[in-house]
Short mmCIF file of C-alpha atoms in Angstrom, two decimals:
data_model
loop_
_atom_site.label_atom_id
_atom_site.label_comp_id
_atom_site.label_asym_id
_atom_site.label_seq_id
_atom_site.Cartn_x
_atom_site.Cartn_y
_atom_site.Cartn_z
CA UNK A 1 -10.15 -18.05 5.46
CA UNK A 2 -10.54 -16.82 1.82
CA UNK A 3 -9.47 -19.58 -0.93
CA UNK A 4 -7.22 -17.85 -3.11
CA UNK A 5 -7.18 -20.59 -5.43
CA UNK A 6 -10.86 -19.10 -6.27
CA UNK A 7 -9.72 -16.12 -7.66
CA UNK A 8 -9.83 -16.69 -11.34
CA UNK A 9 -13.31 -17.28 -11.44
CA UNK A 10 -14.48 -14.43 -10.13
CA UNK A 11 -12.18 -12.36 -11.82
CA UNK A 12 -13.67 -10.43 -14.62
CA UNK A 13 -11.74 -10.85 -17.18
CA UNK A 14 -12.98 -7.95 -19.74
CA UNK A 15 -11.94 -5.42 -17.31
CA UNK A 16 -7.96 -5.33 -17.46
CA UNK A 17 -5.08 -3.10 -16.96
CA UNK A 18 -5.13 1.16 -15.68
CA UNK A 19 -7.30 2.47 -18.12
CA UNK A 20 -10.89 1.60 -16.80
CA UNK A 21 -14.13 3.81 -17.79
CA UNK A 22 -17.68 3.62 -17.79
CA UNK A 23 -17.37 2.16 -21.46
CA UNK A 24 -15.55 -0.41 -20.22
CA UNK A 25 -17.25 -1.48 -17.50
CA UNK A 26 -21.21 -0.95 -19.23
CA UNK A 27 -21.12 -4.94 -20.28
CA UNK A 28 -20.44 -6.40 -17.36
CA UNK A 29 -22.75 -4.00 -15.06
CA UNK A 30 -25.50 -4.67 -17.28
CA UNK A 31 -25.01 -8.50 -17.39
CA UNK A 32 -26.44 -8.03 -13.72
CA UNK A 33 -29.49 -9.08 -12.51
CA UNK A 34 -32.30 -6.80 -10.82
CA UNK A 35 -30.88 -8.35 -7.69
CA UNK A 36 -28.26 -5.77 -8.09
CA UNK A 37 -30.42 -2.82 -8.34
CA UNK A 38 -28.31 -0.77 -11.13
CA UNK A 39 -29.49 2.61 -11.91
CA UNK A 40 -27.93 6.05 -12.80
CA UNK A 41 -27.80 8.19 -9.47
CA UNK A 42 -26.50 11.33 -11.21
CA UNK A 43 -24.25 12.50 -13.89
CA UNK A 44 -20.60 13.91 -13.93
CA UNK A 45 -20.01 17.98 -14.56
CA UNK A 46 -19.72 16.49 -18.54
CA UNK A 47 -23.05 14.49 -18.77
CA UNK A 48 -21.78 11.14 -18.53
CA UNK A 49 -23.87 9.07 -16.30
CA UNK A 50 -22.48 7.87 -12.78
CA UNK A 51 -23.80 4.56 -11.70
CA UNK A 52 -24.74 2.91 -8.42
CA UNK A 53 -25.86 -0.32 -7.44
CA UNK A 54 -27.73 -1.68 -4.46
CA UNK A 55 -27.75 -5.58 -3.40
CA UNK A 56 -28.41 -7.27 -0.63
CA UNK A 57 -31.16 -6.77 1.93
CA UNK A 58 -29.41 -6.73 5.30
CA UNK A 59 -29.48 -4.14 7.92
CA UNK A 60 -25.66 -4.01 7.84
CA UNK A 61 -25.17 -1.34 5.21
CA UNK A 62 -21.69 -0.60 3.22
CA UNK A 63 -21.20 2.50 1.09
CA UNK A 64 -18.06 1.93 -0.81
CA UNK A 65 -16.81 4.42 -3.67
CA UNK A 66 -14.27 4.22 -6.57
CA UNK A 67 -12.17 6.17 -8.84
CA UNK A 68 -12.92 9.58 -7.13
CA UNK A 69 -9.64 10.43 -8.71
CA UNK A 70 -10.45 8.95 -12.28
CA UNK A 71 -6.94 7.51 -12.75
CA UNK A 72 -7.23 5.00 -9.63
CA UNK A 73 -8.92 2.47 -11.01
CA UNK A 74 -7.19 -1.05 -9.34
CA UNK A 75 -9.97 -0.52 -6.93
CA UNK A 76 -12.76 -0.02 -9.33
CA UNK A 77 -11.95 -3.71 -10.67
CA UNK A 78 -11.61 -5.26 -7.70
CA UNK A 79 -15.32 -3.92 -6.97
CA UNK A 80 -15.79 -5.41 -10.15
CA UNK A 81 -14.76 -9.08 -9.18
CA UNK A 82 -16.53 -8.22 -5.84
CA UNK A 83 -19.95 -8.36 -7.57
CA UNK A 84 -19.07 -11.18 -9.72
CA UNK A 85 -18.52 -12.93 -6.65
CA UNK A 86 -21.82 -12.19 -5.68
CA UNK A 87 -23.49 -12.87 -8.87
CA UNK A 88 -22.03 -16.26 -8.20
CA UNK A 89 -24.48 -16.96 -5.59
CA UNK A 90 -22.15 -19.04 -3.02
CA UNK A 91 -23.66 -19.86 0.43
CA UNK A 92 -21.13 -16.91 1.79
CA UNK A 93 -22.18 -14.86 -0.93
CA UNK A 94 -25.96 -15.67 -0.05
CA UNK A 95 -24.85 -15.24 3.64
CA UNK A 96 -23.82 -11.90 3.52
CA UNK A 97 -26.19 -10.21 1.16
CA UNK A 98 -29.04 -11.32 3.69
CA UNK A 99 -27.29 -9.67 6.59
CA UNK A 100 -25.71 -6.53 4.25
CA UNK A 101 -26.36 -4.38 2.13
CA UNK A 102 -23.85 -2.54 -0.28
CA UNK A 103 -24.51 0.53 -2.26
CA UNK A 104 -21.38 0.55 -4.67
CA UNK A 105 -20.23 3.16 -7.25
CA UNK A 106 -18.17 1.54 -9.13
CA UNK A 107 -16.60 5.30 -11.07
CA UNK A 108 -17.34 8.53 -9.03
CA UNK A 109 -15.48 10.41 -11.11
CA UNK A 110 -16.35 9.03 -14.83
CA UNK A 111 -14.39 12.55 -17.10
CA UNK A 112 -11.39 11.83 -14.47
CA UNK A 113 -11.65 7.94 -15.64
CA UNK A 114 -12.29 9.26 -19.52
CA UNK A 115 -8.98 11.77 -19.22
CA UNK A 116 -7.49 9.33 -17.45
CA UNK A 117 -6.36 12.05 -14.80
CA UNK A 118 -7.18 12.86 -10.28
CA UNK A 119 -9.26 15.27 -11.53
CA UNK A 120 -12.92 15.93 -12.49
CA UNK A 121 -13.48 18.14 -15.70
CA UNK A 122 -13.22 21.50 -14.33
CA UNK A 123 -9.86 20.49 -12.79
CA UNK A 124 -11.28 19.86 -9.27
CA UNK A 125 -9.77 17.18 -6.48
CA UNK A 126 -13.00 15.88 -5.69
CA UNK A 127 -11.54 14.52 -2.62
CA UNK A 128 -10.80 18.05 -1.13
CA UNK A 129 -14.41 19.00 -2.03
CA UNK A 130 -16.19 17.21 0.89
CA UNK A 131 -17.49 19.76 2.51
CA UNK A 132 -18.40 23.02 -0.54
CA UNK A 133 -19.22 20.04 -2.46
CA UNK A 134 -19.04 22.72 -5.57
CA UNK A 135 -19.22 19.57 -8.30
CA UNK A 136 -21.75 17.48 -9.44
CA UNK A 137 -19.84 14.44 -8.47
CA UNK A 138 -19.51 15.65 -4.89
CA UNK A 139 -23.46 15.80 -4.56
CA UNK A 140 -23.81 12.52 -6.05
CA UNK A 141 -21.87 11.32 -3.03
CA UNK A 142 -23.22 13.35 -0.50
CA UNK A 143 -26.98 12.55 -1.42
CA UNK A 144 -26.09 9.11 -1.62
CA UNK A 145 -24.54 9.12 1.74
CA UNK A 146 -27.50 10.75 3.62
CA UNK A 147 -29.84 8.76 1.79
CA UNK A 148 -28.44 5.36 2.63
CA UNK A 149 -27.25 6.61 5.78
CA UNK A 150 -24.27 3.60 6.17
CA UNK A 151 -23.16 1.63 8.88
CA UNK A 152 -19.59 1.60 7.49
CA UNK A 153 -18.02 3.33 4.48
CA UNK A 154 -14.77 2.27 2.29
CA UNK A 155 -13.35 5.27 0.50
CA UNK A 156 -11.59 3.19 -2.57
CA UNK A 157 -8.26 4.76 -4.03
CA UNK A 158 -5.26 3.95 -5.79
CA UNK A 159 -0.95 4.98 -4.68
CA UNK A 160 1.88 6.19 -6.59
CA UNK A 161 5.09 3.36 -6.71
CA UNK A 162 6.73 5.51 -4.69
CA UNK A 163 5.83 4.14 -1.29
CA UNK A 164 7.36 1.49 0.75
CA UNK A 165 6.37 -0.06 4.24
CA UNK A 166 7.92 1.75 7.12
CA UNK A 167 12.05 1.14 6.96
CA UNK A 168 11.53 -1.87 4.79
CA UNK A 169 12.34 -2.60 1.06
CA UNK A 170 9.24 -3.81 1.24
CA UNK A 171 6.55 -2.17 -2.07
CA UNK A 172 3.29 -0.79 -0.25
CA UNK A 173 1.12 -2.85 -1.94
CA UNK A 174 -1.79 -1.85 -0.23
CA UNK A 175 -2.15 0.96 2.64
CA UNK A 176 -5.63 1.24 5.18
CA UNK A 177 -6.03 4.23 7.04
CA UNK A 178 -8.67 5.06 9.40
CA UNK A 179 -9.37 8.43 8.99
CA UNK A 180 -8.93 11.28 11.65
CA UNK A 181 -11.86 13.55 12.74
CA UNK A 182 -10.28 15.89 14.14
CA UNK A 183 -6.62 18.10 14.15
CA UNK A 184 -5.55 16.02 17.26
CA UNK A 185 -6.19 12.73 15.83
CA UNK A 186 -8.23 11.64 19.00
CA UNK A 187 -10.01 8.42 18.89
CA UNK A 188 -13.92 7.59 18.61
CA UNK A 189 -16.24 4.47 18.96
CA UNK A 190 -16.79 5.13 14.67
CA UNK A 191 -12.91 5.61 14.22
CA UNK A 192 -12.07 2.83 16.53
CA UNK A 193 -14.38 0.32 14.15
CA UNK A 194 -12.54 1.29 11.06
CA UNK A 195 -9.31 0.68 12.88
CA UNK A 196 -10.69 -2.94 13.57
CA UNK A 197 -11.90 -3.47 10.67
CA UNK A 198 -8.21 -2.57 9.17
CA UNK A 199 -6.81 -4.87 11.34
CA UNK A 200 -8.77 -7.64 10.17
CA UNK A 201 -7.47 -7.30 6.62
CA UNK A 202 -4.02 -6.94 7.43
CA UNK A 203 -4.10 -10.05 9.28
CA UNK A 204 -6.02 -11.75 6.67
CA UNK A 205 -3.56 -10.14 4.10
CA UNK A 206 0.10 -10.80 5.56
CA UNK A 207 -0.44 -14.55 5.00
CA UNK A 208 -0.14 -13.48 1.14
CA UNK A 209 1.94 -10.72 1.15
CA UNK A 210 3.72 -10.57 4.51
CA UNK A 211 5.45 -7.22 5.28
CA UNK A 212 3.42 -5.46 2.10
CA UNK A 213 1.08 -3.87 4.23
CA UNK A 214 1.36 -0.41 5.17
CA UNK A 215 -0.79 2.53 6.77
CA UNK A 216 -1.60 5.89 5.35
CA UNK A 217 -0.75 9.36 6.66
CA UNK A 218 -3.27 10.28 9.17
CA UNK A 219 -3.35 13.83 8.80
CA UNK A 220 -6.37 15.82 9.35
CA UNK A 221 -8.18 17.36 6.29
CA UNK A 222 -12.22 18.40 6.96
CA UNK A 223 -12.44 18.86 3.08
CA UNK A 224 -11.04 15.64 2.55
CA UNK A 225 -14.27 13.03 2.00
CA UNK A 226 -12.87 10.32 4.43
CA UNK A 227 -12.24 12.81 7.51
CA UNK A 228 -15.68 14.51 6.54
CA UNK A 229 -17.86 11.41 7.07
CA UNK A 230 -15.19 10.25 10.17
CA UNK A 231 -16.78 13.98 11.17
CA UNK A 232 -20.13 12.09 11.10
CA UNK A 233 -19.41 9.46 12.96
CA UNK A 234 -19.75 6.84 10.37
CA UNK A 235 -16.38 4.55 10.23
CA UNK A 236 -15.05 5.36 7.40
CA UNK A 237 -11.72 3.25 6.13
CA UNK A 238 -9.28 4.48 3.28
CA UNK A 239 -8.03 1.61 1.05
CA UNK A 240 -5.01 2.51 -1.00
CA UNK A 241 -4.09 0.10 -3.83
CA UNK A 242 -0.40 -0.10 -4.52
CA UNK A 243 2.53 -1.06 -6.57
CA UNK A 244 3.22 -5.31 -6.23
CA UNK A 245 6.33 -6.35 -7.92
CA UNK A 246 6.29 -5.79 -11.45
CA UNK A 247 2.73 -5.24 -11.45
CA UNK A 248 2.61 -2.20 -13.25
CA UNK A 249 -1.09 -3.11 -14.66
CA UNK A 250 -2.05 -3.90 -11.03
CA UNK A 251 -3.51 -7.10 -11.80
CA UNK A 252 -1.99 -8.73 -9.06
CA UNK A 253 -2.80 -5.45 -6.90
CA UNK A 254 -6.49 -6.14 -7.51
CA UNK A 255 -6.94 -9.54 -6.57
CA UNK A 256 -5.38 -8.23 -2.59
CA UNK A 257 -8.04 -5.20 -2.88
CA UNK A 258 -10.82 -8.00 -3.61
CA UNK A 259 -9.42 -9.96 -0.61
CA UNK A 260 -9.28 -7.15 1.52
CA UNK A 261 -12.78 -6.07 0.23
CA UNK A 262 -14.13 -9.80 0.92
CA UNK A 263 -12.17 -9.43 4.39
CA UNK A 264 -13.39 -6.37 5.66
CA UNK A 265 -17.45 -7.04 4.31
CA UNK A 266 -16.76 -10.88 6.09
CA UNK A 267 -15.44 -9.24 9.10
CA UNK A 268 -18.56 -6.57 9.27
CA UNK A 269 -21.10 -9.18 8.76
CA UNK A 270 -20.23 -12.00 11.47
CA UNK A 271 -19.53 -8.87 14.35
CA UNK A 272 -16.65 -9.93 14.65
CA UNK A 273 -14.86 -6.40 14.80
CA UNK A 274 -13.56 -7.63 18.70
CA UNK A 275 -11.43 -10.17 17.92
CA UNK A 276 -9.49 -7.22 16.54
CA UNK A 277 -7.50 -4.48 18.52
CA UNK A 278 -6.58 -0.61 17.67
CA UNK A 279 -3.32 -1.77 18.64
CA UNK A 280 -3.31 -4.20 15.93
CA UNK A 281 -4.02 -0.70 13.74
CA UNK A 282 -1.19 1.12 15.24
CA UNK A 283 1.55 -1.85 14.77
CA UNK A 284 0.97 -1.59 11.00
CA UNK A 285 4.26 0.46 9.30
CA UNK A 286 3.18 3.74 7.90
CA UNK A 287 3.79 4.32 4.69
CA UNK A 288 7.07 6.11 3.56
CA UNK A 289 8.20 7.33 0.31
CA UNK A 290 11.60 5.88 -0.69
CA UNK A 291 11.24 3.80 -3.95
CA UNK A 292 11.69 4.54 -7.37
CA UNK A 293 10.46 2.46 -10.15
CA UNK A 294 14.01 2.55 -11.26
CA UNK A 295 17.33 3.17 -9.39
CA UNK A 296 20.61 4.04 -11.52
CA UNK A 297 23.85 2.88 -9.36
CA UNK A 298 27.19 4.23 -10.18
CA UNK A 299 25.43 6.66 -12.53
CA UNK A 300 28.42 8.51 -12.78
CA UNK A 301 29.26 6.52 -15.61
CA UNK A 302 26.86 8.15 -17.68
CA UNK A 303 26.45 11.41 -15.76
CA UNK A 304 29.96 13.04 -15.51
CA UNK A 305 28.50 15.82 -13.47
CA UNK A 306 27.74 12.77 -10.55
CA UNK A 307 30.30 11.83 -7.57
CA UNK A 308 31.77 8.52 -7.91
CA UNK A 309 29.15 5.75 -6.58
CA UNK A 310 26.29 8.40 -7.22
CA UNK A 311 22.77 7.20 -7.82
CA UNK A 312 19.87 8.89 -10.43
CA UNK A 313 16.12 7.98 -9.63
CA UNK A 314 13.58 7.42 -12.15
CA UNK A 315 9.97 7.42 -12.37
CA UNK A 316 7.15 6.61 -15.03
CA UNK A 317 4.85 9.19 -15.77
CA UNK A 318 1.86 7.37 -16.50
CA UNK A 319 0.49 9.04 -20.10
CA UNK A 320 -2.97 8.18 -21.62
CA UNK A 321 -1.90 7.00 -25.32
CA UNK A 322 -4.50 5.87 -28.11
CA UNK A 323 -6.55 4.50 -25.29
CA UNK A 324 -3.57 2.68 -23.43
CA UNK A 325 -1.75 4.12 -20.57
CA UNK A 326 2.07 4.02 -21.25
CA UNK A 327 4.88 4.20 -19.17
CA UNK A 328 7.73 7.28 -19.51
CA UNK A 329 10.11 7.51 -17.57
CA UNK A 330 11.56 10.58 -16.10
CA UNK A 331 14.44 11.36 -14.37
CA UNK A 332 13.36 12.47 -10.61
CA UNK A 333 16.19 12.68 -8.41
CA UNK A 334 20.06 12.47 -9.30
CA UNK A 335 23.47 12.33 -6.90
CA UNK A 336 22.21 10.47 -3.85
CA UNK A 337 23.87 7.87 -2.21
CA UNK A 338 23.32 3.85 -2.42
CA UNK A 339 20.92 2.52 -0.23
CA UNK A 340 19.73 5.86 0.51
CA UNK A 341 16.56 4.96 -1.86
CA UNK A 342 15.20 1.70 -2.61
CA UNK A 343 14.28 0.76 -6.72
CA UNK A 344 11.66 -1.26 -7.97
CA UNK A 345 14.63 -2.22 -10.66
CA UNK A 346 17.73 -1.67 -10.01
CA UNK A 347 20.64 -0.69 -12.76
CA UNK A 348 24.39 -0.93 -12.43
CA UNK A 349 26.08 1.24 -14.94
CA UNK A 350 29.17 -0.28 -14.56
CA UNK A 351 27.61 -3.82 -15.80
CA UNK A 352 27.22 -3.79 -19.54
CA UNK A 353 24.25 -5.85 -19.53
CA UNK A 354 22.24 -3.37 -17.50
CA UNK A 355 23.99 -0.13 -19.71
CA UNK A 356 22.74 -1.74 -23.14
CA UNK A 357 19.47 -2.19 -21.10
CA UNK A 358 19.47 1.65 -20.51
CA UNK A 359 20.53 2.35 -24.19
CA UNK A 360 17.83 0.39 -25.46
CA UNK A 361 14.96 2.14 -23.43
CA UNK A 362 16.40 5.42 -24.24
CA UNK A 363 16.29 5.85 -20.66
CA UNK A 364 20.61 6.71 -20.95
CA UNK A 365 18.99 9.77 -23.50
CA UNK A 366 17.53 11.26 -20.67
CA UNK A 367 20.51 12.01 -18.75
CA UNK A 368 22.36 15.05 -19.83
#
């Protein structure tokens, strides 16, 4: 069992909050040792150099992947701690990097991370480019893939706040899916390991945040990376790094990625994938999409076009400001009922507390 009271020391601390780019992370990557095996594997469809790293020396190889979508970056920083961890040099840490290896890149998608937007520079989701693979970034991934020729892959990403665990009021902090490999969603020795593998980290991961654990839509995409190398039989498991409560940095977020990450490598390393069902996969909630960061009850105070008892929805658009991402929010959805939508906050226009709340945010400005 992982001891969470370890956390803080393998955190890196220099590495904080949404915005995350190769400048920020430069320091810390080359603070490594040769053990590590950092080099430049290609360079993004702007020049800027794309890292990988190689450590360990077992015949149990990982290829995991971050920030395809340069504004996902909880993931990248758990990877982050991940290495620390290593770099440590515990007898687990010793343990598993004589029985695995990991090739890591830490940002796929370094003028995505820059912009801080999904995209690459030319405006490309590289994650529906699996299989034209018309970007540089895309052959970085591929070559690295066929070269190293992994046992497992873990295809790291970040979710919107919008999602929630099944029927619950529950955030979906994190969601695992094990990709499909075909339109009918059949099953496969490689897709069955990835569901194991899942299943080990939601068990490990419900002792910390019980009922915050949700599973991805498993819809079929070939140009989707994840399906693609589920094509290949090579089990392949999405991780999807969500909203915890008022987490908005996803600090908190990152230290259940690392656990998960710690988990699923753990899990990998002692065989123990069999102590693990797909039914244990299935039972997990899918995700659903029925939060909003904020939810305006009796909104009708300040909207006279509303029905009495009438909600409004808000969400923050996420906006890259003087190298700090900042939080607007926008008015998604108005005149649905209570408990029709769940809200991060919630905001009761007939309380006068919460209305001078909304005045002072500006937030009541947006409502017209």
């Amino acid at each position: 069992m992982l001891d969470h009271s370890q956390y803080s020391q393998v955190k890196v601390q220099d590495v904080v909050g949404r915005y995350v780019t190769n400048s920020h992370i430069n320091d810390f990557l080359n603070e490594l040792d040769n053990s590590f095996g950092l080099q430049t594997i290609g360079s993004s469809e702007n020049g800027l150099p794309i890292y990988g790293l190689t450590v360990g020396s077992g015949k149990k190889k990982i290829f995991m992947w971050s920030q395809m979508h340069g504004n996902e970056s909880t993931t990248t920083k758990a990877v982050l701690d991940l290495l620390n961890f290593f770099r440590m040099g515990s007898d687990e840490a010793k343990t598993i990097l004589n029985e695995c290896t990991l090739q890591i890149i830490p940002i796929l998608n370094p003028d995505g991370a820059q912009a801080y937007t999904r995209f690459n520079a030319n405006g490309v989701d590289l994650n529906r480019d699996a299989q034209k693979r018309t970007q540089k970034e895309s052959l970085v991934l591929r070559k690295t893939f066929k070269d190293f020729r992994p046992n497992f892959c873990f295809n790291l990403h970040d979710q919107r706040t919008i999602f929630n665990v099944g029927k619950n009021d529950k955030p979906a902090t994190v969601a695992f899916l094990a990709p499909a490999f075909d339109y009918d969603r059949n099953n496969s020795p490689s897709r069955k390991k990835s569901m194991q593998v899942i299943a080990a980290m939601n068990n490990a991961l419900q002792r910390i945040i019980p009922g915050q654990v949700a599973r991805f839509d498993d819809s079929f995409n070939p140009n989707c990376i994840g399906d693609a190398f589920q094509m290949e039989k090579t089990p392949t498991i999405l991780f999807e790094a969500g909203h915890y409560q008022e987490d908005y940095e996803r600090e908190k977020t990152r230290e259940f990625i690392y656990y998960a990450l710690r988990t699923a490598i753990k899990t990998i390393q002692e065989d123990s994938l069999s102590d693990y069902k797909v039914e244990d996969y299935i039972a997990i909630p899918e995700n659903k999409k029925l939060y909003f960061d904020i939810v305006l009850l009796n909104a009708s105070v300040i909207d006279k076009t509303l029905n009495k008892d009438e909600c409004i929805g808000v969400l923050y658009k996420e906006v890259l400001r003087d190298n700090k991402i900042v939080f607007e929010p926008k008015i998604e959805k108005k005149g649905f009922k209570p408990n029709s939508f769940f809200g991060h906050k919630m905001v009761d226009c007939l309380v006068s507390e919460d209305l001078n709340w909304l005045e002072t945010t500006k937030i009541i400005d947006l409502v017209s």
